[in-house]
Coordinates of C-alpha atoms in Angstrom, one line a residue:
Chain Q
M1 CA 0.1 0.1 -0.2
V2 CA 2.8 2.6 1.0
D3 CA 4.9 1.3 -2.1
Q4 CA 1.5 2.0 -4.3
I5 CA 1.3 5.6 -2.6
R6 CA 5.1 6.3 -3.4
H7 CA 4.8 5.1 -7.0
M8 CA 2.0 7.6 -7.6
C9 CA 3.7 10.9 -5.8
V10 CA 6.8 10.0 -8.0
G11 CA 4.6 9.6 -10.6
I12 CA 2.5 13.0 -10.1
N13 CA 5.6 14.7 -9.7
Q14 CA 6.9 13.7 -13.2
I15 CA 4.0 14.8 -15.0
L16 CA 3.8 18.2 -13.2
E17 CA 7.6 18.5 -13.7
Q18 CA 6.6 17.7 -18.0
I19 CA 4.3 20.0 -17.3
H20 CA 6.5 22.4 -15.8
G21 CA 9.1 22.2 -18.7
F22 CA 6.6 22.4 -21.5
S23 CA 5.1 25.5 -19.6
R24 CA 8.5 26.9 -19.5
R25 CA 9.4 26.2 -23.5
C26 CA 5.8 27.3 -24.1
L27 CA 6.8 30.4 -22.3
F28 CA 10.4 31.2 -24.0
R29 CA 9.5 30.6 -27.3
V30 CA 6.5 33.7 -26.9
I31 CA 9.7 35.8 -25.3
S32 CA 12.2 34.6 -28.4
M33 CA 9.6 37.0 -30.5
G34 CA 11.6 39.9 -29.2
P35 CA 15.4 40.8 -29.0
L36 CA 16.9 38.2 -26.7
P37 CA 20.5 39.5 -24.4
I38 CA 23.3 37.3 -26.0
H39 CA 25.6 37.1 -23.0
L40 CA 24.0 37.3 -19.4
A41 CA 26.2 37.5 -16.3
F42 CA 25.4 36.6 -12.5
I43 CA 26.5 37.7 -9.1
M44 CA 25.6 35.0 -7.2
D45 CA 25.5 37.0 -3.8
G46 CA 23.1 35.3 -0.6
N47 CA 24.6 32.0 -0.4
R48 CA 25.8 32.6 3.4
R49 CA 22.5 34.5 4.3
Y50 CA 20.5 31.8 3.2
A51 CA 22.3 29.3 5.0
K52 CA 21.4 31.4 8.0
K53 CA 17.6 32.3 7.0
Q54 CA 17.1 28.6 6.9
D55 CA 19.0 27.5 9.9
L56 CA 20.4 25.4 7.8
E57 CA 24.6 24.2 8.8
D58 CA 27.7 25.8 7.3
G59 CA 28.2 25.1 3.9
S60 CA 25.2 23.9 2.7
G61 CA 24.1 27.5 1.5
H62 CA 26.8 27.6 -1.2
K63 CA 25.6 23.7 -2.2
A64 CA 21.8 25.2 -2.4
G65 CA 23.4 28.1 -4.7
F66 CA 25.5 25.7 -6.8
S67 CA 21.5 23.4 -8.0
A68 CA 20.2 27.4 -8.6
L69 CA 22.6 28.1 -11.0
M70 CA 23.0 24.4 -12.3
A71 CA 19.0 26.0 -12.9
M72 CA 19.6 29.2 -14.1
L73 CA 22.1 27.8 -16.6
Q74 CA 19.4 25.3 -18.3
Y75 CA 17.2 28.5 -18.5
C76 CA 19.5 30.4 -20.0
Y77 CA 20.9 28.0 -23.0
E78 CA 17.2 27.1 -23.5
L79 CA 16.5 29.7 -24.3
G80 CA 19.3 30.7 -26.8
I81 CA 21.6 32.8 -24.6
K82 CA 25.0 32.2 -26.1
Y83 CA 27.0 33.0 -23.1
V84 CA 26.4 33.2 -19.5
T85 CA 29.1 34.2 -16.9
V86 CA 28.7 33.8 -13.5
Y87 CA 31.1 35.2 -10.3
A88 CA 32.0 32.1 -8.3
F89 CA 34.8 33.3 -6.0
S90 CA 36.5 36.8 -5.6
I91 CA 39.9 37.6 -4.5
D92 CA 38.7 39.5 -2.0
N93 CA 37.2 36.2 -0.4
F94 CA 40.5 34.5 0.0
R95 CA 40.0 37.2 2.9
R96 CA 37.4 34.7 4.7
K97 CA 38.0 32.5 7.4
P98 CA 40.2 29.9 6.3
E99 CA 38.0 26.8 7.2
E100 CA 35.1 28.5 5.1
V101 CA 37.8 29.1 1.7
R102 CA 38.7 25.2 2.5
S103 CA 35.3 24.0 2.0
L104 CA 34.5 26.7 -0.4
M105 CA 37.8 25.1 -2.6
D106 CA 36.4 21.5 -1.9
L107 CA 33.1 22.4 -3.0
M108 CA 34.7 23.9 -6.4
L109 CA 36.9 21.0 -6.7
E110 CA 33.5 18.0 -6.7
K111 CA 31.6 20.7 -8.9
I112 CA 34.3 20.9 -11.6
K113 CA 35.2 17.6 -11.6
S114 CA 31.5 16.7 -12.2
L115 CA 31.0 19.3 -14.8
L116 CA 32.8 16.1 -16.8
D117 CA 30.2 13.8 -16.2
K118 CA 28.9 12.0 -19.3
E119 CA 25.0 13.5 -18.2
S120 CA 26.5 16.9 -16.7
I121 CA 24.6 20.1 -18.2
V122 CA 27.9 20.5 -20.1
H123 CA 27.0 17.4 -22.8
E124 CA 23.7 18.4 -22.7
Y125 CA 24.0 21.8 -23.9
G126 CA 27.3 21.3 -25.8
I127 CA 28.9 23.8 -23.6
R128 CA 32.8 25.3 -23.8
V129 CA 34.0 26.4 -20.2
Y130 CA 36.5 29.2 -19.6
F131 CA 37.8 29.4 -16.0
I132 CA 38.5 33.7 -16.3
G133 CA 40.7 34.8 -12.9
N134 CA 44.1 34.6 -10.9
L135 CA 44.2 30.5 -11.1
A136 CA 47.1 30.8 -9.4
L137 CA 46.1 32.2 -6.6
L138 CA 44.0 28.6 -6.6
S139 CA 45.3 25.4 -5.0
D140 CA 46.9 23.5 -7.6
Q141 CA 44.3 20.5 -7.9
V142 CA 41.3 22.9 -8.4
R143 CA 43.2 24.8 -10.4
V144 CA 44.3 21.6 -12.5
A145 CA 40.6 20.5 -12.6
A146 CA 40.0 23.7 -14.5
E147 CA 42.9 23.6 -16.8
E148 CA 41.7 20.1 -17.5
V149 CA 37.4 21.1 -17.9
M150 CA 38.8 23.7 -20.1
Q151 CA 40.4 21.0 -22.5
A152 CA 37.4 19.0 -22.4
T153 CA 35.7 21.0 -23.5
A154 CA 38.0 24.3 -26.4
E155 CA 36.2 21.7 -29.6
N156 CA 32.4 22.6 -28.0
S157 CA 31.3 26.0 -30.0
R158 CA 27.7 26.1 -29.1
V159 CA 27.5 27.7 -26.0
G160 CA 29.7 29.4 -23.4
L161 CA 29.8 29.2 -19.8
L162 CA 32.5 31.5 -18.4
V163 CA 33.3 31.1 -14.6
C164 CA 35.1 34.0 -12.7
V165 CA 37.4 32.1 -9.9
A166 CA 39.7 34.4 -7.9
Y167 CA 38.9 37.3 -9.7
N168 CA 38.7 41.1 -9.6
S169 CA 38.3 43.5 -12.4
T170 CA 41.1 45.4 -11.4
D171 CA 43.6 42.4 -11.3
E172 CA 41.8 41.6 -14.5
I173 CA 42.9 45.1 -15.8
V174 CA 46.0 45.2 -14.0
Q175 CA 46.9 41.3 -16.2
A176 CA 46.0 43.4 -19.4
V177 CA 48.2 45.8 -18.9
K178 CA 51.2 43.8 -18.4
K179 CA 50.7 41.0 -21.0
S180 CA 49.9 44.4 -23.3
C181 CA 53.7 45.4 -22.3
V182 CA 55.1 42.1 -22.3
T183 CA 53.9 41.7 -26.3
K184 CA 55.3 45.4 -26.7
L185 CA 58.6 44.7 -25.9
D186 CA 59.1 41.2 -27.5
R187 CA 57.4 43.0 -30.5
D188 CA 60.3 46.3 -30.3
M189 CA 56.9 48.5 -30.5
E190 CA 56.3 52.1 -28.9
T191 CA 53.1 52.6 -27.4
I192 CA 50.2 50.8 -25.5
Q193 CA 47.2 51.1 -27.9
L194 CA 43.6 50.4 -26.7
V195 CA 42.9 47.3 -28.5
D196 CA 45.7 45.5 -27.2
I197 CA 44.7 46.0 -23.3
E198 CA 41.3 45.1 -24.6
E199 CA 41.9 42.1 -26.4
N200 CA 44.1 40.8 -23.3
M201 CA 41.1 41.2 -21.1
Q202 CA 40.4 37.5 -19.8
M203 CA 37.0 38.3 -20.8
S204 CA 38.0 39.3 -24.3
V205 CA 36.8 35.6 -25.6
A206 CA 32.5 36.6 -25.0
P207 CA 31.4 39.7 -26.1
D208 CA 30.3 42.7 -23.1
P209 CA 27.2 41.4 -21.4
D210 CA 23.7 42.4 -21.7
I211 CA 22.4 42.0 -19.0
L212 CA 24.0 41.4 -15.1
I213 CA 21.9 40.2 -12.6
R214 CA 22.9 40.2 -8.6
S215 CA 20.7 38.4 -6.5
S216 CA 20.4 39.5 -2.5
G217 CA 19.2 43.2 -3.8
E218 CA 22.6 44.7 -3.2
T219 CA 23.1 47.1 -5.9
R220 CA 27.0 47.5 -6.5
L221 CA 29.5 45.2 -9.0
S222 CA 32.4 44.2 -6.5
N223 CA 34.9 44.5 -8.7
F224 CA 33.0 42.3 -11.3
L225 CA 33.2 43.0 -14.7
L226 CA 33.8 46.7 -14.3
W227 CA 35.6 47.4 -17.5
Q228 CA 32.8 45.5 -19.7
T229 CA 29.5 46.4 -18.0
G230 CA 29.8 50.2 -19.9
S231 CA 26.4 49.2 -21.9
S232 CA 25.3 46.2 -19.7
Q233 CA 21.5 46.7 -17.9
L234 CA 21.6 45.9 -14.1
F235 CA 19.3 44.0 -11.8
S236 CA 19.7 44.4 -8.2
P237 CA 16.4 41.6 -7.2
D238 CA 16.1 41.2 -3.8
A239 CA 16.4 37.2 -3.9
L240 CA 19.0 35.8 -2.3
W241 CA 20.9 33.2 -4.9
P242 CA 19.5 30.1 -3.6
E243 CA 15.9 31.7 -4.5
I244 CA 16.6 32.7 -7.7
G245 CA 14.1 31.7 -9.7
L246 CA 12.7 31.9 -13.8
R247 CA 10.6 34.5 -12.8
H248 CA 13.7 36.4 -12.2
L249 CA 15.2 35.8 -15.3
V250 CA 12.0 35.8 -17.4
W251 CA 11.5 39.5 -15.9
A252 CA 15.2 40.6 -16.7
I253 CA 14.7 39.6 -20.0
L254 CA 11.4 41.5 -20.4
N255 CA 13.1 44.7 -19.1
F256 CA 16.0 44.5 -21.4
Q257 CA 13.6 44.2 -24.1
K258 CA 12.6 47.0 -23.5
S259 CA 15.5 49.2 -23.5
H260 CA 16.8 47.3 -26.2
S261 CA 16.8 49.8 -28.8
Y262 CA 17.9 52.6 -26.1
F263 CA 21.4 50.7 -26.0
E264 CA 21.9 50.0 -30.0
K265 CA 21.2 53.6 -30.5
K266 CA 24.7 53.9 -27.9
K267 CA 26.3 51.7 -29.7
K268 CA 26.0 53.2 -32.9
K269 CA 26.6 56.9 -31.4
Q270 CA 30.1 54.7 -30.1
M271 CA 31.0 53.8 -33.8
Chain X
M1 CA 4.9 17.3 -56.2
D2 CA 1.6 18.4 -57.4
F3 CA 0.1 17.0 -53.4
N4 CA 3.2 18.3 -51.6
D5 CA 2.6 22.3 -53.1
P6 CA -1.1 22.7 -51.0
M7 CA 0.9 20.6 -48.2
L8 CA 4.0 23.2 -48.2
A9 CA 1.5 26.3 -48.6
L10 CA -0.5 25.4 -45.8
S11 CA 2.2 24.2 -43.3
S12 CA 3.7 27.9 -44.1
W13 CA -0.1 29.7 -43.5
I14 CA 0.1 27.6 -40.2
G15 CA 3.1 28.7 -39.1
Q16 CA 2.4 32.2 -40.2
I17 CA -0.3 32.4 -37.8
G18 CA 1.5 30.7 -35.2
D19 CA 3.5 33.5 -35.1
F20 CA 1.3 36.0 -35.7
G21 CA -0.5 34.7 -32.1
L22 CA 3.0 34.6 -30.4
D23 CA 3.5 38.0 -31.3
L24 CA 0.3 38.8 -30.0
V25 CA 1.4 37.0 -26.3
W26 CA 4.2 38.6 -26.3
R27 CA 2.9 42.0 -27.2
F28 CA 0.4 41.6 -24.7
I29 CA 3.0 40.6 -22.1
H30 CA 4.7 43.7 -22.2
I31 CA 2.1 45.6 -22.3
V32 CA 1.5 43.9 -19.3
V33 CA 5.1 44.7 -17.6
T34 CA 4.2 48.8 -19.0
L35 CA 1.1 49.0 -16.6
W36 CA 3.4 47.5 -13.9
H37 CA 6.1 50.1 -14.8
I38 CA 3.1 52.9 -14.4
V39 CA 1.8 51.8 -11.8
S40 CA 4.9 51.5 -9.8
G41 CA 6.0 55.0 -10.7
I42 CA 2.7 56.6 -9.4
F43 CA 3.3 54.8 -6.2
E44 CA 7.1 56.3 -6.5
S45 CA 6.0 60.0 -6.9
V46 CA 3.6 59.6 -4.3
E47 CA 6.3 58.5 -2.0
S48 CA 8.5 61.0 -2.8
Y49 CA 5.7 63.7 -2.6
A50 CA 5.6 62.6 0.9
I51 CA 8.7 62.4 1.4
S52 CA 9.7 65.7 0.2
L53 CA 6.8 67.6 2.6
G54 CA 8.5 65.9 5.8
L55 CA 6.1 63.4 6.0
I56 CA 7.9 60.2 6.2
Q57 CA 9.4 60.6 9.4
K58 CA 13.0 58.2 9.1
Y59 CA 14.3 60.5 6.1
S60 CA 14.2 64.2 7.6
S61 CA 17.7 62.7 9.3
I62 CA 20.5 61.6 6.9
D63 CA 23.7 60.8 7.8
I64 CA 25.4 62.5 5.2
E65 CA 29.0 61.9 6.5
K66 CA 28.5 58.5 5.4
L67 CA 28.9 59.8 1.7
K68 CA 31.8 61.2 1.5
C69 CA 31.5 60.9 -2.6
L70 CA 29.1 61.3 -4.6
A71 CA 28.7 60.1 -8.2
V72 CA 25.9 61.7 -10.6
V73 CA 26.0 59.6 -14.8
V74 CA 23.7 61.9 -16.6
D75 CA 22.5 60.3 -19.4
I76 CA 23.5 61.7 -23.0
E77 CA 20.0 63.4 -23.9
A78 CA 19.3 64.2 -20.6
A79 CA 23.1 65.5 -20.3
R80 CA 22.3 68.4 -23.1
D81 CA 19.6 70.4 -20.5
V82 CA 21.9 71.3 -18.0
S83 CA 19.7 74.1 -15.7
K84 CA 18.2 70.4 -14.8
V85 CA 21.9 69.5 -13.4
I86 CA 22.3 72.5 -12.0
E87 CA 19.2 72.2 -9.9
L88 CA 20.2 68.4 -9.3
L89 CA 23.3 69.7 -7.8
Q90 CA 21.7 72.7 -6.0
W91 CA 19.6 70.2 -4.2
L92 CA 22.4 68.2 -3.2
T93 CA 24.2 71.2 -1.8
T94 CA 21.4 71.6 0.3
I95 CA 21.4 68.2 1.8
G96 CA 24.7 68.2 2.3
V97 CA 27.4 66.7 0.3
K98 CA 30.1 67.7 -0.2
Q99 CA 31.8 66.2 -3.0
V100 CA 30.1 65.1 -6.5
G101 CA 31.7 63.6 -9.5
L102 CA 29.4 64.1 -13.1
F103 CA 29.5 61.7 -15.4
D104 CA 28.3 61.5 -19.3
S105 CA 30.1 59.5 -21.9
Q106 CA 30.7 62.5 -24.4
G107 CA 31.5 65.2 -22.6
L108 CA 28.3 67.8 -22.4
L109 CA 29.0 68.6 -18.6
K110 CA 32.7 69.3 -18.6
K111 CA 31.7 71.8 -21.9
S112 CA 29.3 73.6 -19.7
K113 CA 31.5 73.0 -16.7
D114 CA 32.2 77.2 -16.1
M115 CA 28.7 77.5 -16.1
I116 CA 27.9 75.0 -13.6
L117 CA 30.7 76.3 -11.5
E118 CA 28.9 80.1 -11.6
M119 CA 25.5 78.5 -11.2
V120 CA 25.8 76.8 -8.3
P121 CA 26.7 78.2 -5.1
R122 CA 29.5 77.4 -3.2
S123 CA 30.9 75.1 -5.9
V124 CA 34.4 74.9 -6.4
L125 CA 36.5 72.7 -8.7
L126 CA 37.8 69.5 -7.6
Q127 CA 40.9 69.4 -9.3
E128 CA 42.1 72.8 -8.3
T129 CA 40.6 72.3 -4.2
G130 CA 42.2 68.5 -4.0
E131 CA 39.9 66.1 -1.8
K132 CA 41.6 66.4 1.7
H133 CA 40.8 70.6 1.4
I134 CA 37.0 71.2 0.6
S135 CA 35.9 73.9 3.1
P136 CA 32.5 72.9 5.1
D137 CA 30.6 75.3 3.3
R138 CA 31.5 74.2 -0.4
I139 CA 30.8 71.8 -3.1
A140 CA 33.4 69.9 -5.4
L141 CA 32.6 68.8 -8.3
E142 CA 34.6 67.1 -11.2
F143 CA 33.7 66.6 -14.3
I144 CA 34.0 63.7 -16.0
S145 CA 33.7 61.3 -19.2
S146 CA 34.4 58.6 -21.8
S147 CA 37.9 60.0 -21.8
D148 CA 38.4 58.9 -18.5
N149 CA 38.1 55.4 -18.4
K150 CA 39.6 53.0 -20.5
E151 CA 41.7 55.9 -22.7
A152 CA 43.2 56.7 -18.8
V153 CA 44.1 53.5 -18.6
V154 CA 45.9 53.3 -21.9
K155 CA 47.7 56.5 -21.0
A156 CA 48.5 55.1 -17.3
A157 CA 49.8 51.4 -19.0
N158 CA 51.9 53.3 -21.6
I159 CA 53.5 55.3 -18.2
L160 CA 54.0 51.4 -16.7
L161 CA 55.4 50.8 -19.8
E162 CA 57.6 52.9 -19.7
K163 CA 58.5 52.6 -16.1
Y164 CA 59.3 49.1 -17.1
L165 CA 61.9 50.2 -19.8
K166 CA 63.6 52.1 -18.0
S167 CA 64.2 49.8 -14.7
I168 CA 65.4 47.2 -17.1
H169 CA 68.9 45.7 -16.0
P170 CA 70.9 45.3 -18.6
E171 CA 72.9 41.9 -16.8
N172 CA 69.4 39.9 -16.8
G173 CA 67.0 41.8 -19.0
V174 CA 64.5 42.0 -16.2
G175 CA 62.5 44.8 -15.0
E176 CA 60.9 45.8 -11.5
N177 CA 57.7 44.5 -11.4
V178 CA 55.6 47.8 -11.8
F179 CA 52.3 45.9 -12.7
T180 CA 50.1 46.2 -9.7
E181 CA 47.2 47.6 -8.7
S182 CA 48.7 49.9 -6.8
H183 CA 51.3 51.1 -9.1
L184 CA 48.1 51.6 -11.9
N185 CA 46.3 53.9 -9.7
E186 CA 49.9 55.9 -9.3
A187 CA 49.9 56.0 -13.4
L188 CA 46.7 57.4 -13.6
R189 CA 47.3 59.8 -10.5
V190 CA 50.2 61.1 -12.8
V191 CA 47.6 61.4 -15.8
G192 CA 46.2 63.3 -14.0
E193 CA 42.6 61.5 -13.1
S194 CA 40.8 61.1 -9.9
V195 CA 41.1 57.6 -8.7
H196 CA 39.1 58.2 -6.0
V197 CA 36.0 54.9 -5.3
P198 CA 32.4 57.1 -5.4
D199 CA 30.5 55.7 -2.3
L200 CA 26.7 56.4 -4.2
L201 CA 26.2 56.0 -7.9
L202 CA 23.3 58.0 -9.1
V203 CA 22.2 57.1 -12.6
Y204 CA 19.7 59.9 -14.0
G205 CA 18.5 57.9 -17.5
P206 CA 16.0 55.5 -18.6
V207 CA 17.9 52.2 -18.0
R208 CA 20.2 51.5 -14.8
S209 CA 23.8 51.2 -16.1
H210 CA 26.9 53.1 -15.3
L211 CA 27.5 53.9 -19.0
G212 CA 30.7 53.5 -19.2
F213 CA 31.6 55.6 -15.9
P214 CA 35.7 54.7 -15.4
A215 CA 35.6 51.2 -14.8
W216 CA 39.0 51.8 -12.0
R217 CA 36.7 53.6 -9.2
L218 CA 34.1 51.5 -9.8
R219 CA 35.0 48.7 -7.3
Y220 CA 32.5 49.2 -3.9
T221 CA 30.0 51.4 -5.4
E222 CA 26.6 51.6 -4.6
I223 CA 24.5 52.3 -8.2
V224 CA 21.3 53.6 -8.2
H225 CA 18.6 54.1 -11.1
M226 CA 16.7 57.4 -10.6
G227 CA 14.8 57.6 -13.8
S228 CA 15.0 60.3 -16.2
L229 CA 16.7 63.9 -15.3
K230 CA 13.5 65.6 -16.5
Y231 CA 11.2 64.2 -13.7
M232 CA 14.1 63.7 -11.0
R233 CA 12.2 64.0 -7.6
Y234 CA 14.3 66.0 -4.5
G235 CA 11.8 63.1 -2.5
S236 CA 13.6 60.0 -4.3
L237 CA 16.8 61.7 -3.9
L238 CA 16.5 61.9 -0.5
K239 CA 15.4 58.4 0.0
A240 CA 18.6 57.1 -2.2
I241 CA 21.3 58.4 -0.2
H242 CA 19.3 57.6 3.2
K243 CA 19.3 54.2 1.8
F244 CA 22.6 54.0 1.3
T245 CA 23.7 55.3 4.4
G246 CA 22.0 52.0 5.9
V247 CA 24.0 49.9 3.2
R248 CA 26.6 47.7 5.4
Q249 CA 29.6 45.8 3.2
N250 CA 31.7 43.3 4.1
Y251 CA 34.0 43.4 0.8
G252 CA 33.8 39.9 0.2
V253 CA 35.2 38.6 3.4

């Protein structure tokens, strides 16, 4: 009897999931009638506050945050967004308590390795993964795993996932300046131009983001993509990152569609 | 062949009707979004009016000392109406803000610098006075444009390149490590740029975007969208500044 009820619940759940998926695809079909962003960026803020709010043990907030990330990536790639960038770990975050940093690194290592699984989202959507940041600051294990994933997905070309880890914008700018200087020295050329710095920015593998969403209602960029967001529309939904959902993404895209002609006009004036 | 043509025409016709239907639904959703913005705009206007009349207690006093440096980003179209910018600066002076950076991407406000300094009482150019020497009864203004963003970093990069070249040891061909954030910071100062990070950035334009404000200075700046400059409201300005004074940052820690 209990088994039968359990089977029925699983069945109902599956049906509800199918209905949900179908409704979502219909909604995406409608939204696609307007202009869609090519590149979306997320600041995944609020994992620790979520754990505190739900009275969970330390580290559980980040695990819940990872599930929210996977769901958000699925929605983005289903909708046809070509690039998604996420702020996974800032250089400033190294100043957190050592146990917290270690736990985050362990979680990151586990999740990076899982990207290579056959059933992972990487294979489902043909994602090319980039790890952007000062990777030398990471432990050898995490860095090697990240490089392995980048190499394994290098041939994928459908969509891109840029994971910013050990990253901040000011460091990215300094590294780009350094690379530009080294190139100039090698080629015995005189001065650095803007195009040199632009092509040496780590984020140059993708166009500038159209939308940047920071969860948990905070209105600052916290040293994320400062160089690349001059023409980006910024959103700060109040939801903590593990609470972020389809409605927040849809709201951002609908507002992007309303402002699209404004940014197109601005880009034309700059040309 | 003959059977396929009408079938193709029929499926194309069904496709077109389908797309037309989807387009209608899309437009309907956008009408709902627009209505939401209109209603929320009305609520904000009413609240702003109440704040400016002093009816909402919590906005009657603001700890303005927390706001050391304010930046205002103005959309290009709005920047053409200098009188509105002057009115905004007069409001900011009344509130007690001491330092304001005015940004528009094309430098229209820079061109109107002299008029603005003349029309805003007790205003002074930040470059002349320096950040540490602003008298209590003055407001220091800074005029910023896109040339202070990426182009300034390029100039600073060339200074670092020159510094590096001069420091190369003839024996090992290795120079001093001048590629750090503090070196770039210093190089930007040499080039004449302010490197002060604004605490709060108010965006006056149709969209919440920093519109190319100097990237190097935006690290921990709170970015708030104020709507159009033409219909700016004193109450909304008070509310944005008050909200900022309540923010607690942990700077990633």
